[in-house]
Short mmCIF file of C-alpha atoms in Angstrom, two decimals:
data_model
loop_
_atom_site.label_atom_id
_atom_site.label_comp_id
_atom_site.label_asym_id
_atom_site.label_seq_id
_atom_site.Cartn_x
_atom_site.Cartn_y
_atom_site.Cartn_z
CA MET A 509 0.00 0.00 0.00
CA VAL A 510 1.30 3.45 -0.96
CA PHE A 511 0.59 6.34 1.38
CA LYS A 512 0.43 9.90 0.10
CA LEU A 513 2.37 12.28 2.33
CA ASN A 514 0.20 14.96 3.88
CA SER A 515 1.92 18.32 3.52
CA GLN A 516 0.39 19.36 6.84
CA LEU A 517 2.78 16.93 8.51
CA LEU A 518 5.73 19.00 7.27
CA SER A 519 7.04 22.44 8.06
CA ARG A 520 6.25 25.43 5.90
CA ILE A 521 9.77 25.34 4.46
CA ALA A 522 9.59 21.64 3.60
CA SER A 523 6.16 21.84 1.98
CA GLY A 524 6.70 25.18 0.26
CA ASN A 525 8.58 26.19 -2.87
CA GLY A 526 10.95 28.65 -1.27
CA HIS A 527 14.14 27.10 -2.58
CA GLY A 528 12.54 27.33 -5.99
CA GLU A 529 13.04 25.52 -9.24
CA ASP A 530 10.09 26.97 -11.12
CA SER A 531 11.81 29.89 -12.83
CA PRO A 532 13.34 30.69 -16.22
CA TYR A 533 16.79 30.61 -14.66
CA PHE A 534 16.28 27.04 -13.52
CA ASP A 535 14.36 25.91 -16.61
CA GLY A 536 17.41 26.85 -18.66
CA TRP A 537 19.56 24.63 -16.49
CA LYS A 538 17.06 21.81 -16.88
CA ALA A 539 17.15 22.14 -20.66
CA TYR A 540 20.95 21.93 -20.59
CA GLU A 541 21.03 18.93 -18.25
CA THR A 542 18.65 16.94 -20.43
CA ASP A 543 20.57 17.72 -23.64
CA PRO A 544 24.14 18.86 -22.86
CA HIS A 545 26.40 19.86 -25.70
CA HIS A 546 29.47 17.74 -26.38
CA PRO A 547 31.81 18.43 -29.33
CA THR A 548 31.70 14.84 -30.61
CA GLU A 549 29.02 12.90 -28.71
CA ASN A 550 26.29 15.57 -28.87
CA PRO A 551 27.40 18.48 -31.07
CA ASN A 552 23.84 19.78 -31.44
CA GLY A 553 23.13 19.83 -27.70
CA VAL A 554 22.47 22.84 -25.50
CA ILE A 555 25.57 24.92 -24.73
CA GLN A 556 25.80 26.01 -21.11
CA MET A 557 26.00 29.80 -21.04
CA GLY A 558 24.11 30.26 -17.79
CA LEU A 559 26.96 29.18 -15.52
CA ALA A 560 29.09 32.00 -14.09
CA GLU A 561 32.18 29.89 -13.67
CA ASN A 562 35.84 30.75 -14.30
CA GLN A 563 37.51 27.85 -16.12
CA LEU A 564 40.17 29.83 -17.97
CA CYS A 565 43.09 29.27 -15.57
CA PHE A 566 42.84 25.70 -14.37
CA ASP A 567 46.16 24.89 -16.00
CA LEU A 568 47.84 27.30 -13.56
CA ILE A 569 46.13 25.61 -10.62
CA GLN A 570 47.04 22.14 -11.83
CA ASP A 571 50.68 23.11 -12.36
CA TRP A 572 50.85 24.47 -8.82
CA LEU A 573 49.33 21.30 -7.37
CA LYS A 574 51.89 19.16 -9.19
CA LYS A 575 54.72 21.24 -7.77
CA ASN A 576 53.25 21.32 -4.25
CA PRO A 577 52.00 17.81 -3.40
CA LYS A 578 52.39 18.50 0.34
CA ALA A 579 49.48 20.92 0.14
CA SER A 580 47.11 17.97 0.09
CA ILE A 581 46.84 15.56 3.02
CA CYS A 582 45.69 12.91 0.53
CA THR A 583 49.08 12.54 -1.17
CA PRO A 584 52.08 10.53 0.05
CA GLU A 585 53.96 13.81 0.53
CA GLY A 586 51.20 15.32 2.70
CA LEU A 587 50.18 12.22 4.58
CA ASN A 588 52.06 13.16 7.76
CA GLU A 589 49.59 15.99 8.37
CA PHE A 590 46.51 13.85 7.80
CA ARG A 591 45.73 13.06 11.42
CA GLU A 592 45.98 16.61 12.77
CA ILE A 593 43.95 18.07 9.94
CA ALA A 594 41.33 15.32 9.98
CA ILE A 595 40.53 15.77 13.68
CA PHE A 596 40.59 19.60 13.71
CA GLN A 597 37.07 20.98 14.25
CA ASP A 598 37.35 24.50 15.68
CA TYR A 599 34.80 26.73 13.95
CA HIS A 600 37.26 29.62 14.06
CA GLY A 601 39.10 27.84 11.25
CA LEU A 602 42.77 27.07 10.80
CA PRO A 603 44.81 30.19 11.68
CA GLU A 604 46.91 29.77 8.56
CA PHE A 605 43.71 29.62 6.49
CA ARG A 606 42.36 32.89 7.88
CA ASN A 607 45.76 34.57 7.47
CA ALA A 608 46.06 33.40 3.87
CA VAL A 609 42.53 34.51 2.94
CA ALA A 610 43.05 37.93 4.53
CA ASN A 611 46.30 38.30 2.60
CA PHE A 612 44.67 37.23 -0.66
CA MET A 613 41.78 39.66 -0.21
CA GLY A 614 44.32 42.45 0.17
CA LYS A 615 46.24 41.42 -2.95
CA VAL A 616 43.09 41.20 -5.04
CA ARG A 617 42.37 44.79 -4.02
CA GLY A 618 45.82 45.97 -5.05
CA ASN A 619 47.19 45.98 -1.49
CA ARG A 620 45.43 49.29 -0.96
CA VAL A 621 43.69 47.85 2.09
CA THR A 622 44.51 45.23 4.69
CA TYR A 623 42.21 42.76 6.38
CA ASP A 624 42.30 41.48 9.94
CA PRO A 625 42.39 37.64 9.99
CA ASP A 626 40.48 37.69 13.27
CA ARG A 627 37.49 39.15 11.42
CA ILE A 628 37.47 36.37 8.83
CA VAL A 629 34.47 34.07 9.30
CA MET A 630 34.24 31.06 7.01
CA SER A 631 31.08 29.70 5.46
CA GLY A 632 29.97 27.10 2.94
CA GLY A 633 30.26 29.36 -0.09
CA ALA A 634 28.82 32.84 -0.52
CA THR A 635 25.36 31.30 -0.38
CA GLY A 636 25.87 30.35 3.25
CA ALA A 637 27.63 33.62 3.97
CA HIS A 638 24.68 35.67 2.75
CA GLU A 639 22.17 33.67 4.72
CA THR A 640 24.28 33.94 7.87
CA ILE A 641 24.52 37.72 7.44
CA ALA A 642 20.75 37.91 6.98
CA PHE A 643 20.21 35.91 10.17
CA CYS A 644 22.58 38.22 12.04
CA LEU A 645 21.16 41.52 10.84
CA ALA A 646 17.41 41.11 10.37
CA ASP A 647 14.35 39.44 11.85
CA PRO A 648 11.57 37.82 9.80
CA GLY A 649 9.50 40.47 8.02
CA GLU A 650 12.31 43.03 7.97
CA ALA A 651 13.93 43.94 4.68
CA PHE A 652 17.04 44.63 2.62
CA LEU A 653 17.14 47.03 -0.29
CA VAL A 654 18.73 45.45 -3.39
CA PRO A 655 19.50 47.40 -6.60
CA THR A 656 18.28 45.71 -9.78
CA PRO A 657 19.12 43.82 -11.84
CA TYR A 658 20.44 41.42 -9.21
CA TYR A 659 21.53 37.80 -8.97
CA PRO A 660 18.40 35.57 -8.78
CA GLY A 661 19.90 33.40 -6.03
CA PHE A 662 19.59 36.26 -3.54
CA ASP A 663 15.89 35.44 -3.34
CA ARG A 664 16.91 32.11 -1.87
CA ASP A 665 20.11 33.02 -0.07
CA LEU A 666 18.72 35.87 2.01
CA ARG A 667 15.04 34.96 2.23
CA TRP A 668 14.17 31.30 2.12
CA ARG A 669 14.96 30.25 5.69
CA THR A 670 15.31 33.69 7.29
CA GLY A 671 11.89 35.18 6.47
CA VAL A 672 13.62 38.39 5.39
CA LYS A 673 12.14 40.50 2.57
CA LEU A 674 14.00 41.93 -0.42
CA ILE A 675 12.93 45.30 -1.81
CA PRO A 676 14.16 46.00 -5.36
CA VAL A 677 15.79 49.36 -6.02
CA ASP A 678 14.96 50.03 -9.65
CA SER A 679 17.64 51.10 -12.10
CA ASP A 680 17.38 52.24 -15.70
CA SER A 681 19.16 51.17 -18.87
CA SER A 682 19.25 54.82 -19.92
CA ASN A 683 22.08 55.45 -17.43
CA ASN A 684 23.65 51.99 -17.78
CA PHE A 685 21.81 50.70 -14.69
CA LYS A 686 23.74 52.91 -12.27
CA VAL A 687 22.75 52.92 -8.61
CA THR A 688 21.45 56.36 -7.66
CA ILE A 689 20.69 57.91 -4.31
CA GLU A 690 17.32 59.03 -5.67
CA ALA A 691 16.34 55.41 -6.34
CA LEU A 692 17.60 54.31 -2.91
CA GLU A 693 15.64 57.07 -1.19
CA ASN A 694 12.51 56.22 -3.12
CA ALA A 695 12.69 52.49 -2.27
CA TYR A 696 13.39 53.31 1.37
CA GLU A 697 10.43 55.71 1.59
CA MET A 698 8.08 53.27 -0.12
CA ALA A 699 9.06 50.56 2.38
CA GLN A 700 8.27 52.89 5.24
CA LEU A 701 4.87 53.68 3.73
CA ASP A 702 4.24 49.93 3.64
CA ASN A 703 5.33 49.65 7.30
CA ILE A 704 8.32 47.51 6.36
CA LYS A 705 11.42 48.03 8.46
CA VAL A 706 14.52 48.31 6.30
CA LYS A 707 17.54 46.81 8.04
CA GLY A 708 20.12 47.03 5.29
CA LEU A 709 21.25 47.59 1.73
CA LEU A 710 22.85 44.80 -0.31
CA ILE A 711 25.13 45.78 -3.18
CA THR A 712 27.08 43.56 -5.55
CA ASN A 713 30.39 45.03 -6.65
CA PRO A 714 31.36 44.02 -9.30
CA SER A 715 27.80 43.48 -10.42
CA ASN A 716 26.21 40.20 -11.35
CA PRO A 717 24.70 40.32 -14.01
CA LEU A 718 25.97 43.67 -15.33
CA GLY A 719 29.72 43.08 -15.08
CA THR A 720 30.17 46.69 -13.96
CA ILE A 721 31.90 48.20 -10.94
CA LEU A 722 30.83 51.01 -8.62
CA ASP A 723 32.89 54.17 -8.90
CA ARG A 724 34.32 55.93 -5.87
CA GLU A 725 31.72 58.67 -5.64
CA THR A 726 28.84 56.18 -5.90
CA LEU A 727 30.37 54.09 -3.12
CA ARG A 728 30.84 57.17 -0.97
CA SER A 729 27.23 58.21 -1.52
CA ILE A 730 26.07 54.71 -0.59
CA VAL A 731 28.11 54.77 2.62
CA ARG A 732 26.66 58.18 3.49
CA PHE A 733 23.16 56.86 2.75
CA ILE A 734 23.35 53.84 5.06
CA ASN A 735 25.04 55.88 7.78
CA GLU A 736 22.29 58.52 7.62
CA LYS A 737 19.54 55.88 7.72
CA ASN A 738 21.43 53.83 10.33
CA ILE A 739 20.99 50.63 8.31
CA HIS A 740 23.52 47.95 7.43
CA LEU A 741 25.56 47.74 4.23
CA VAL A 742 26.34 44.27 2.90
CA CYS A 743 28.88 44.33 0.06
CA ASP A 744 29.09 41.24 -2.11
CA GLU A 745 32.59 41.41 -3.62
CA ILE A 746 32.95 37.86 -4.91
CA TYR A 747 33.98 39.04 -8.40
CA ALA A 748 36.69 41.43 -7.17
CA ALA A 749 39.58 39.74 -9.04
CA THR A 750 37.65 39.45 -12.31
CA VAL A 751 38.05 43.15 -13.19
CA PHE A 752 40.02 42.83 -16.42
CA SER A 753 40.28 46.44 -17.62
CA GLN A 754 40.19 50.01 -16.37
CA PRO A 755 38.85 51.46 -14.19
CA ASP A 756 40.19 49.44 -11.26
CA PHE A 757 37.97 47.81 -8.68
CA ILE A 758 37.32 49.85 -5.54
CA SER A 759 36.34 47.97 -2.40
CA VAL A 760 34.12 49.44 0.27
CA ALA A 761 37.10 48.86 2.58
CA GLU A 762 38.97 51.58 0.69
CA ILE A 763 36.12 54.03 1.17
CA LEU A 764 36.11 53.39 4.91
CA GLN A 765 39.77 54.42 5.05
CA GLU A 766 38.94 57.82 3.58
CA ASP A 767 37.70 60.92 5.33
CA ILE A 768 34.06 59.88 5.52
CA GLU A 769 31.66 59.67 8.43
CA CYS A 770 30.44 56.11 8.94
CA ASN A 771 29.59 53.80 11.80
CA LEU A 772 31.84 50.84 10.97
CA ASP A 773 29.50 48.49 12.83
CA LEU A 774 27.13 48.84 9.89
CA VAL A 775 29.49 47.48 7.20
CA HIS A 776 29.98 43.85 6.18
CA VAL A 777 31.69 42.16 3.20
CA VAL A 778 30.82 38.81 1.61
CA TYR A 779 33.58 37.12 -0.34
CA SER A 780 34.45 33.68 -1.73
CA LEU A 781 36.95 31.87 -3.92
CA SER A 782 34.32 30.54 -6.30
CA LYS A 783 34.65 33.21 -8.96
CA ASP A 784 38.07 34.80 -8.46
CA MET A 785 39.87 31.45 -8.22
CA GLY A 786 37.32 29.26 -9.98
CA PHE A 787 36.71 27.04 -6.93
CA PRO A 788 32.91 26.81 -6.52
CA GLY A 789 33.12 23.15 -5.58
CA LEU A 790 35.44 23.83 -2.64
CA ARG A 791 32.67 25.87 -0.96
CA VAL A 792 34.93 28.58 0.46
CA GLY A 793 32.76 31.51 1.52
CA ILE A 794 33.88 34.40 3.70
CA ILE A 795 32.16 36.95 5.92
CA TYR A 796 34.27 39.95 6.86
CA SER A 797 32.47 42.23 9.29
CA TYR A 798 33.60 45.39 11.06
CA ASN A 799 31.05 44.63 13.77
CA ASP A 800 32.39 42.54 16.68
CA ALA A 801 28.95 41.19 17.60
CA VAL A 802 28.31 40.06 14.02
CA VAL A 803 31.72 38.37 13.84
CA SER A 804 30.96 36.52 17.08
CA CYS A 805 27.45 35.44 16.06
CA ALA A 806 28.39 34.53 12.49
CA ARG A 807 31.29 32.41 13.74
CA LYS A 808 28.93 30.45 15.99
CA MET A 809 26.45 30.03 13.16
CA SER A 810 29.21 28.85 10.83
CA SER A 811 29.01 25.49 12.60
CA PHE A 812 26.13 24.75 10.21
CA GLY A 813 28.28 25.25 7.12
CA LEU A 814 31.99 24.96 7.79
CA VAL A 815 34.70 24.72 5.16
CA SER A 816 36.34 21.31 5.54
CA THR A 817 39.75 21.38 7.21
CA GLN A 818 41.19 19.49 4.25
CA THR A 819 40.08 22.35 2.00
CA GLN A 820 41.31 24.96 4.47
CA TYR A 821 44.73 23.32 4.56
CA LEU A 822 45.02 23.21 0.76
CA VAL A 823 43.76 26.78 0.27
CA ALA A 824 46.04 28.12 3.00
CA SER A 825 49.07 26.57 1.33
CA MET A 826 48.13 27.85 -2.13
CA LEU A 827 47.21 31.40 -1.13
CA SER A 828 50.33 31.71 1.02
CA ASP A 829 52.46 31.31 -2.10
CA ASN A 830 52.73 35.02 -2.95
CA GLU A 831 54.56 34.45 -6.22
CA PHE A 832 51.84 32.11 -7.45
CA VAL A 833 49.03 34.42 -6.29
CA GLU A 834 50.49 37.41 -8.11
CA LYS A 835 50.94 35.37 -11.29
CA PHE A 836 47.44 33.91 -11.07
CA ILE A 837 45.69 37.26 -10.54
CA THR A 838 47.56 38.86 -13.45
CA GLU A 839 47.11 35.97 -15.85
CA SER A 840 43.45 35.48 -14.98
CA LYS A 841 42.70 39.11 -15.79
CA ARG A 842 44.61 38.85 -19.06
CA ARG A 843 42.70 35.75 -20.16
CA LEU A 844 39.34 37.20 -19.14
CA ALA A 845 40.08 40.35 -21.12
CA ALA A 846 41.07 38.29 -24.17
CA ARG A 847 37.93 36.15 -23.97
CA TYR A 848 35.78 39.26 -23.51
CA ARG A 849 37.28 40.88 -26.63
CA VAL A 850 36.74 37.80 -28.80
CA PHE A 851 33.21 37.24 -27.55
CA THR A 852 32.04 40.84 -27.86
CA HIS A 853 33.60 41.05 -31.33
CA GLY A 854 31.64 37.98 -32.36
CA LEU A 855 28.40 39.45 -31.00
CA ASP A 856 29.11 42.76 -32.69
CA GLN A 857 29.48 40.97 -36.02
CA ALA A 858 26.02 39.55 -35.41
CA GLY A 859 24.68 43.03 -34.73
CA ILE A 860 24.24 42.40 -31.00
CA LYS A 861 25.22 45.05 -28.50
CA CYS A 862 26.19 44.59 -24.85
CA LEU A 863 26.40 46.94 -21.89
CA LYS A 864 29.49 48.94 -22.81
CA THR A 865 30.45 49.89 -19.25
CA SER A 866 31.16 46.26 -18.34
CA ASN A 867 34.77 45.49 -17.39
CA ALA A 868 34.40 42.67 -14.87
CA GLY A 869 32.72 39.37 -14.17
CA LEU A 870 32.42 36.17 -16.13
CA PHE A 871 29.48 37.24 -18.28
CA LEU A 872 27.99 39.89 -20.55
CA TRP A 873 24.73 41.80 -20.27
CA MET A 874 23.42 41.30 -23.80
CA ASP A 875 20.75 43.47 -25.40
CA LEU A 876 18.35 41.46 -27.57
CA SER A 877 15.47 43.92 -27.31
CA GLY A 878 15.62 44.41 -31.07
CA LEU A 879 14.54 40.80 -31.54
CA LEU A 880 11.42 41.11 -29.37
CA LYS A 881 8.01 41.10 -31.08
CA GLU A 882 6.99 43.73 -28.56
CA GLN A 883 8.69 45.33 -25.57
CA THR A 884 7.13 43.15 -22.88
CA VAL A 885 8.29 40.49 -20.44
CA GLU A 886 6.06 37.99 -22.24
CA ALA A 887 7.88 38.68 -25.51
CA GLU A 888 11.22 38.33 -23.72
CA MET A 889 10.16 34.94 -22.42
CA GLU A 890 8.98 33.85 -25.87
CA LEU A 891 12.36 34.80 -27.35
CA TRP A 892 14.16 33.02 -24.51
CA ARG A 893 12.26 29.79 -25.20
CA VAL A 894 13.37 29.90 -28.82
CA ILE A 895 17.00 30.49 -27.82
CA ILE A 896 16.89 27.58 -25.38
CA HIS A 897 15.05 25.04 -27.53
CA GLU A 898 15.97 25.97 -31.09
CA VAL A 899 19.27 27.83 -30.92
CA LYS A 900 20.28 25.48 -28.09
CA LEU A 901 21.96 28.07 -25.86
CA ASN A 902 21.24 28.37 -22.16
CA VAL A 903 21.25 32.11 -21.58
CA SER A 904 19.43 33.80 -18.69
CA PRO A 905 16.57 36.25 -19.34
CA GLY A 906 16.63 39.65 -17.69
CA CYS A 907 13.32 39.13 -15.90
CA SER A 908 14.94 36.42 -13.76
CA PHE A 909 17.32 39.15 -12.52
CA HIS A 910 14.31 41.42 -11.86
CA CYS A 911 15.28 43.74 -14.70
CA LEU A 912 12.41 46.06 -15.57
CA LYS A 913 13.31 46.64 -19.21
CA PRO A 914 12.61 43.60 -21.43
CA GLY A 915 15.20 42.25 -23.83
CA TRP A 916 18.32 41.98 -21.69
CA PHE A 917 19.99 38.59 -21.24
CA ARG A 918 23.01 37.45 -19.24
CA VAL A 919 25.42 35.27 -21.20
CA CYS A 920 28.44 33.65 -19.54
CA PHE A 921 31.68 33.37 -21.52
CA ALA A 922 34.36 32.00 -19.14
CA ASN A 923 32.98 28.51 -18.47
CA MET A 924 33.86 26.94 -21.82
CA ASP A 925 36.79 26.24 -24.10
CA ASP A 926 37.55 28.23 -27.25
CA GLN A 927 35.96 25.68 -29.56
CA THR A 928 32.64 25.70 -27.69
CA MET A 929 32.68 29.49 -27.59
CA HIS A 930 33.02 29.69 -31.37
CA VAL A 931 30.20 27.18 -31.82
CA ALA A 932 28.01 29.33 -29.57
CA LEU A 933 28.86 32.49 -31.50
CA SER A 934 28.12 30.72 -34.79
CA ARG A 935 24.70 29.67 -33.51
CA ILE A 936 23.95 33.23 -32.39
CA LYS A 937 24.93 34.70 -35.76
CA THR A 938 22.85 32.14 -37.64
CA PHE A 939 19.84 32.84 -35.45
CA VAL A 940 20.07 36.62 -35.74
CA ASN A 941 20.44 36.43 -39.52
CA LYS A 942 17.46 34.11 -39.72
CA GLU A 943 15.36 36.47 -37.60
CA ALA A 944 16.39 39.38 -39.82
CA ASP A 945 15.24 37.46 -42.89
CA THR A 946 11.98 36.55 -41.15
CA LYS A 947 11.21 40.20 -40.44
CA LYS A 948 11.41 40.91 -44.16
CA LYS A 949 8.68 38.34 -44.78
CA PRO A 950 5.04 38.46 -43.61
CA LYS A 951 4.83 38.59 -39.82
CA LYS A 952 5.24 35.20 -38.22
CA SER A 953 5.31 34.31 -34.54
CA LEU A 954 8.31 32.62 -32.97
CA ARG A 955 7.94 28.89 -33.22
CA TRP A 956 8.49 27.53 -29.73
CA GLN A 957 5.24 27.18 -27.83
CA GLY A 958 6.44 25.08 -24.92
CA SER A 959 5.18 25.13 -21.38
CA LEU A 960 8.09 26.78 -19.60
CA LYS A 961 6.59 29.13 -17.08
CA LEU A 962 6.93 32.88 -16.83
CA LEU A 963 8.46 34.44 -13.78
CA ASN A 964 6.51 37.53 -12.86
CA PRO A 965 7.22 38.17 -9.18
CA PRO A 966 5.91 41.05 -7.09
CA ARG A 967 8.11 44.05 -6.44
CA ILE A 968 8.61 43.10 -2.80
CA TYR A 969 10.06 39.64 -2.40
CA ASP A 970 9.10 37.83 0.76
CA ASP A 971 7.87 34.49 2.01
CA PHE A 972 8.55 31.95 -0.75
CA ILE A 973 9.15 32.82 -4.40
CA ASN A 974 11.13 31.25 -7.16
CA SER A 975 14.87 30.79 -7.06
CA PRO A 976 17.27 29.60 -9.74
CA HIS A 977 18.77 26.48 -8.25
CA SER A 978 17.90 22.85 -8.53
CA PRO A 979 17.74 20.57 -5.48
CA MET A 980 18.55 17.56 -7.63
CA PRO A 981 21.52 15.62 -6.22
CA HIS A 982 24.82 15.93 -8.08
CA SER A 983 23.46 18.77 -10.21
CA PRO A 984 26.00 21.36 -11.37
CA LEU A 985 23.50 23.95 -10.20
CA VAL A 986 25.22 23.92 -6.83
CA ARG A 987 28.17 25.57 -8.57
CA ALA A 988 26.22 28.52 -9.90
CA ARG A 989 26.51 30.73 -6.86
CA ASN A 990 28.96 30.04 -4.08
#
């Protein structure tokens, strides 16, 4: 006899859809997983362009590992340290790990700032770091302001288990999606009118999905804003080392060193090695807070998502090699810049424009509004379905990033080899040319009429809404954030 599970027997989290897999972001992943591209075994499969992963410098990592076998306790050379590392379980983390991470964070930021290892709190990727920060700073029903477009996973990371709300701060393509004080003030005032207590502002610098950085004056205005409102500032800086051209990245830590009035207890940084080093699978997330109470609480909460001591030991050894770190940072930027130039040139040949202010990240913010039948979210979704199922490219539609203007798509370019990139560009060119020819003929609707669902969330994100990640075991979706 088969019994049907009564959802009333489960918690709200277990029976709800808060983690979310019913969104365009996730549907794209599902299309890729069911028909993945392979150069010989499945050349007509879906190419994964929805994964913000840095795979351009793994040869440097592999060379270092070959030259430093003692860095791993699972090699004959490192076996002597196995026992001590295997039994270590202090949630403060290995001292050499915290020292190495603090040193690396400084190098990534041009050694213009230094970080205190005692303020380093480890977490299971940036996903865990963001949730921990949300738990520390806000109670259920309270809110964070988040400038749009923003990474879809924030809806899960900050909200799913915490009960915290996210309030979008709208930006406009007319000024390249810049964060303005006017927009921040408006979102803050609207929250107050709705009797929602705003506890903080979350910014992503460099931006995902825009690939842009915040300039010094914008950062200073943001710091003044949160200080005036007496709310927290959470700075996601996980793409700090991916800035591949001028202007240079400016960390909030640099602003705090300047002559500016700010209560340091309000400022917190989220970092990880997933993007800058290309290590999403190692689950190395970092919270760096200037608030002693937050450091203390976050460290206790980190017991629920520690970085394994084996990983700490390896990372500490690698990041303590200053010569290697300098070489890696420089070469990674060079390769990202080269890939960016080739990819944008290919798109330009197809008549596709991207956000020109981008100089960071592992992706492009691509403007396909000219291919829409009409300037609506529904038309964007219709175009996206065609790109997924006919062009066979998994790109992410702007609506999944809460972008107000239809037609923008995020396309990742650093998670594939050169051959796959050229195949992807060829498919894009063929598609655009075909659409151009179609427009010359009598009007005809786009062909795909599948059942993928449209994400159309409210402007205040609370309780349980869709999120981009799959709970399926062994899915590469777990790599998409960290």
